[in-house]
């Protein structure tokens, strides 16, 4: 994030829990609680809400996934929802 000069756009960088997600927030001192998770692990998206994406292995000229993610974040920020096929509403908003 620093190398790309993006730090002013994030509130923090944390170790993400990959099991026992709720306990992991305390274990890794993740504060504040995530509003929205973008991840290629479906389980963490199911736990917190957000967008499940396909794993990113190679750069591709036709890759539009980042545009889709940006649109999902924008939609969620404005409406609390997204039409992205991988979107899962956060539990407190269901």
JSON list of C-alpha atoms in Angstrom, two decimals:
[
{"chain": "A", "resi": 1, "resn": "UNK", "atom": "CA", "xyz": [0.00, 0.00, 0.00]},
{"chain": "A", "resi": 2, "resn": "UNK", "atom": "CA", "xyz": [2.83, 2.40, 0.81]},
{"chain": "A", "resi": 3, "resn": "UNK", "atom": "CA", "xyz": [4.74, 1.52, -2.36]},
{"chain": "A", "resi": 4, "resn": "UNK", "atom": "CA", "xyz": [1.64, 2.37, -4.41]},
{"chain": "A", "resi": 5, "resn": "UNK", "atom": "CA", "xyz": [0.95, 5.52, -2.35]},
{"chain": "A", "resi": 6, "resn": "UNK", "atom": "CA", "xyz": [-2.49, 4.27, -1.28]},
{"chain": "A", "resi": 7, "resn": "UNK", "atom": "CA", "xyz": [-2.23, 4.54, 2.51]},
{"chain": "A", "resi": 8, "resn": "UNK", "atom": "CA", "xyz": [-4.50, 7.60, 2.71]},
{"chain": "A", "resi": 9, "resn": "UNK", "atom": "CA", "xyz": [-7.29, 5.45, 1.25]},
{"chain": "A", "resi": 10, "resn": "UNK", "atom": "CA", "xyz": [-7.25, 2.73, 3.92]},
{"chain": "A", "resi": 11, "resn": "UNK", "atom": "CA", "xyz": [-8.03, 2.83, 7.64]},
{"chain": "A", "resi": 12, "resn": "UNK", "atom": "CA", "xyz": [-5.66, 0.00, 8.51]},
{"chain": "A", "resi": 13, "resn": "UNK", "atom": "CA", "xyz": [-3.94, -3.18, 7.40]},
{"chain": "A", "resi": 14, "resn": "UNK", "atom": "CA", "xyz": [-4.58, -6.30, 9.44]},
{"chain": "A", "resi": 15, "resn": "UNK", "atom": "CA", "xyz": [-3.81, -9.98, 9.58]},
{"chain": "A", "resi": 16, "resn": "UNK", "atom": "CA", "xyz": [-7.04, -11.62, 8.50]},
{"chain": "A", "resi": 17, "resn": "UNK", "atom": "CA", "xyz": [-8.49, -14.51, 10.43]},
{"chain": "A", "resi": 18, "resn": "UNK", "atom": "CA", "xyz": [-8.97, -17.56, 8.21]},
{"chain": "A", "resi": 19, "resn": "UNK", "atom": "CA", "xyz": [-10.93, -19.57, 10.78]},
{"chain": "A", "resi": 20, "resn": "UNK", "atom": "CA", "xyz": [-12.97, -18.62, 13.85]},
{"chain": "A", "resi": 21, "resn": "UNK", "atom": "CA", "xyz": [-13.60, -15.26, 12.25]},
{"chain": "A", "resi": 22, "resn": "UNK", "atom": "CA", "xyz": [-15.28, -13.46, 15.15]},
{"chain": "A", "resi": 23, "resn": "UNK", "atom": "CA", "xyz": [-12.62, -14.58, 17.63]},
{"chain": "A", "resi": 24, "resn": "UNK", "atom": "CA", "xyz": [-9.98, -13.69, 15.07]},
{"chain": "A", "resi": 25, "resn": "UNK", "atom": "CA", "xyz": [-11.01, -10.04, 15.13]},
{"chain": "A", "resi": 26, "resn": "UNK", "atom": "CA", "xyz": [-9.98, -9.85, 18.79]},
{"chain": "A", "resi": 27, "resn": "UNK", "atom": "CA", "xyz": [-6.98, -12.16, 18.40]},
{"chain": "A", "resi": 28, "resn": "UNK", "atom": "CA", "xyz": [-5.49, -9.99, 15.64]},
{"chain": "A", "resi": 29, "resn": "UNK", "atom": "CA", "xyz": [-6.72, -6.72, 17.18]},
{"chain": "A", "resi": 30, "resn": "UNK", "atom": "CA", "xyz": [-8.82, -5.82, 14.14]},
{"chain": "A", "resi": 31, "resn": "UNK", "atom": "CA", "xyz": [-10.60, -2.54, 14.91]},
{"chain": "A", "resi": 32, "resn": "UNK", "atom": "CA", "xyz": [-12.88, -1.22, 13.64]},
{"chain": "A", "resi": 33, "resn": "UNK", "atom": "CA", "xyz": [-14.95, -4.20, 12.52]},
{"chain": "A", "resi": 34, "resn": "UNK", "atom": "CA", "xyz": [-14.93, -4.47, 8.71]},
{"chain": "A", "resi": 35, "resn": "UNK", "atom": "CA", "xyz": [-17.92, -2.87, 6.97]},
{"chain": "A", "resi": 36, "resn": "UNK", "atom": "CA", "xyz": [-17.31, -4.88, 3.83]},
{"chain": "A", "resi": 37, "resn": "UNK", "atom": "CA", "xyz": [-14.85, -7.67, 2.97]},
{"chain": "A", "resi": 38, "resn": "UNK", "atom": "CA", "xyz": [-13.44, -8.29, -0.51]},
{"chain": "A", "resi": 39, "resn": "UNK", "atom": "CA", "xyz": [-11.79, -11.70, -0.53]},
{"chain": "A", "resi": 40, "resn": "UNK", "atom": "CA", "xyz": [-11.17, -14.85, -2.51]},
{"chain": "A", "resi": 41, "resn": "UNK", "atom": "CA", "xyz": [-12.03, -16.98, 0.55]},
{"chain": "A", "resi": 42, "resn": "UNK", "atom": "CA", "xyz": [-15.80, -17.45, 0.49]},
{"chain": "A", "resi": 43, "resn": "UNK", "atom": "CA", "xyz": [-15.97, -18.30, 4.21]},
{"chain": "A", "resi": 44, "resn": "UNK", "atom": "CA", "xyz": [-14.75, -14.92, 5.44]},
{"chain": "A", "resi": 45, "resn": "UNK", "atom": "CA", "xyz": [-17.17, -13.14, 3.08]},
{"chain": "A", "resi": 46, "resn": "UNK", "atom": "CA", "xyz": [-20.00, -15.32, 4.41]},
{"chain": "A", "resi": 47, "resn": "UNK", "atom": "CA", "xyz": [-19.04, -14.41, 7.99]},
{"chain": "A", "resi": 48, "resn": "UNK", "atom": "CA", "xyz": [-18.73, -10.63, 7.61]},
{"chain": "A", "resi": 49, "resn": "UNK", "atom": "CA", "xyz": [-20.48, -9.81, 4.36]},
{"chain": "A", "resi": 50, "resn": "UNK", "atom": "CA", "xyz": [-18.85, -8.43, 1.27]},
{"chain": "A", "resi": 51, "resn": "UNK", "atom": "CA", "xyz": [-17.82, -9.67, -2.14]},
{"chain": "A", "resi": 52, "resn": "UNK", "atom": "CA", "xyz": [-16.33, -13.04, -2.92]},
{"chain": "A", "resi": 53, "resn": "UNK", "atom": "CA", "xyz": [-13.97, -12.77, -5.89]},
{"chain": "A", "resi": 54, "resn": "UNK", "atom": "CA", "xyz": [-12.05, -15.30, -7.95]},
{"chain": "A", "resi": 55, "resn": "UNK", "atom": "CA", "xyz": [-8.41, -15.80, -6.93]},
{"chain": "A", "resi": 56, "resn": "UNK", "atom": "CA", "xyz": [-6.02, -13.53, -8.83]},
{"chain": "A", "resi": 57, "resn": "UNK", "atom": "CA", "xyz": [-3.15, -15.51, -10.31]},
{"chain": "A", "resi": 58, "resn": "UNK", "atom": "CA", "xyz": [-2.09, -13.68, -13.46]},
{"chain": "A", "resi": 59, "resn": "UNK", "atom": "CA", "xyz": [-2.52, -10.24, -14.96]},
{"chain": "A", "resi": 60, "resn": "UNK", "atom": "CA", "xyz": [-4.75, -10.39, -18.02]},
{"chain": "A", "resi": 61, "resn": "UNK", "atom": "CA", "xyz": [-5.56, -7.70, -20.59]},
{"chain": "A", "resi": 62, "resn": "UNK", "atom": "CA", "xyz": [-9.27, -8.55, -20.42]},
{"chain": "A", "resi": 63, "resn": "UNK", "atom": "CA", "xyz": [-9.37, -8.56, -16.62]},
{"chain": "A", "resi": 64, "resn": "UNK", "atom": "CA", "xyz": [-12.24, -6.36, -15.51]},
{"chain": "A", "resi": 65, "resn": "UNK", "atom": "CA", "xyz": [-12.48, -7.69, -11.97]},
{"chain": "A", "resi": 66, "resn": "UNK", "atom": "CA", "xyz": [-11.08, -4.53, -10.37]},
{"chain": "A", "resi": 67, "resn": "UNK", "atom": "CA", "xyz": [-13.69, -2.41, -12.16]},
{"chain": "A", "resi": 68, "resn": "UNK", "atom": "CA", "xyz": [-16.41, -4.74, -10.88]},
{"chain": "A", "resi": 69, "resn": "UNK", "atom": "CA", "xyz": [-15.03, -4.56, -7.33]},
{"chain": "A", "resi": 70, "resn": "UNK", "atom": "CA", "xyz": [-14.89, -0.77, -7.47]},
{"chain": "A", "resi": 71, "resn": "UNK", "atom": "CA", "xyz": [-18.51, -0.68, -8.62]},
{"chain": "A", "resi": 72, "resn": "UNK", "atom": "CA", "xyz": [-19.50, -3.07, -5.81]},
{"chain": "A", "resi": 73, "resn": "UNK", "atom": "CA", "xyz": [-17.84, -0.86, -3.20]},
{"chain": "A", "resi": 74, "resn": "UNK", "atom": "CA", "xyz": [-19.51, 2.24, -4.66]},
{"chain": "A", "resi": 75, "resn": "UNK", "atom": "CA", "xyz": [-22.92, 0.56, -4.73]},
{"chain": "A", "resi": 76, "resn": "UNK", "atom": "CA", "xyz": [-22.53, -0.71, -1.17]},
{"chain": "A", "resi": 77, "resn": "UNK", "atom": "CA", "xyz": [-21.44, 2.72, 0.05]},
{"chain": "A", "resi": 78, "resn": "UNK", "atom": "CA", "xyz": [-24.47, 4.37, -1.55]},
{"chain": "A", "resi": 79, "resn": "UNK", "atom": "CA", "xyz": [-27.19, 1.75, -1.02]},
{"chain": "A", "resi": 80, "resn": "UNK", "atom": "CA", "xyz": [-25.94, -0.93, 1.37]},
{"chain": "A", "resi": 81, "resn": "UNK", "atom": "CA", "xyz": [-26.24, -3.49, -1.43]},
{"chain": "A", "resi": 82, "resn": "UNK", "atom": "CA", "xyz": [-24.50, -4.66, -4.58]},
{"chain": "A", "resi": 83, "resn": "UNK", "atom": "CA", "xyz": [-25.55, -6.56, -7.68]},
{"chain": "A", "resi": 84, "resn": "UNK", "atom": "CA", "xyz": [-22.17, -8.32, -7.92]},
{"chain": "A", "resi": 85, "resn": "UNK", "atom": "CA", "xyz": [-22.75, -12.07, -8.19]},
{"chain": "A", "resi": 86, "resn": "UNK", "atom": "CA", "xyz": [-20.36, -12.67, -5.28]},
{"chain": "A", "resi": 87, "resn": "UNK", "atom": "CA", "xyz": [-22.03, -10.15, -2.93]},
{"chain": "A", "resi": 88, "resn": "UNK", "atom": "CA", "xyz": [-23.19, -11.29, 0.50]},
{"chain": "A", "resi": 89, "resn": "UNK", "atom": "CA", "xyz": [-24.99, -8.74, 2.68]},
{"chain": "A", "resi": 90, "resn": "UNK", "atom": "CA", "xyz": [-23.30, -8.12, 6.06]},
{"chain": "A", "resi": 91, "resn": "UNK", "atom": "CA", "xyz": [-25.20, -9.96, 8.83]},
{"chain": "A", "resi": 92, "resn": "UNK", "atom": "CA", "xyz": [-26.32, -6.77, 10.62]},
{"chain": "A", "resi": 93, "resn": "UNK", "atom": "CA", "xyz": [-27.93, -5.47, 7.38]},
{"chain": "A", "resi": 94, "resn": "UNK", "atom": "CA", "xyz": [-29.93, -8.60, 6.52]}
]
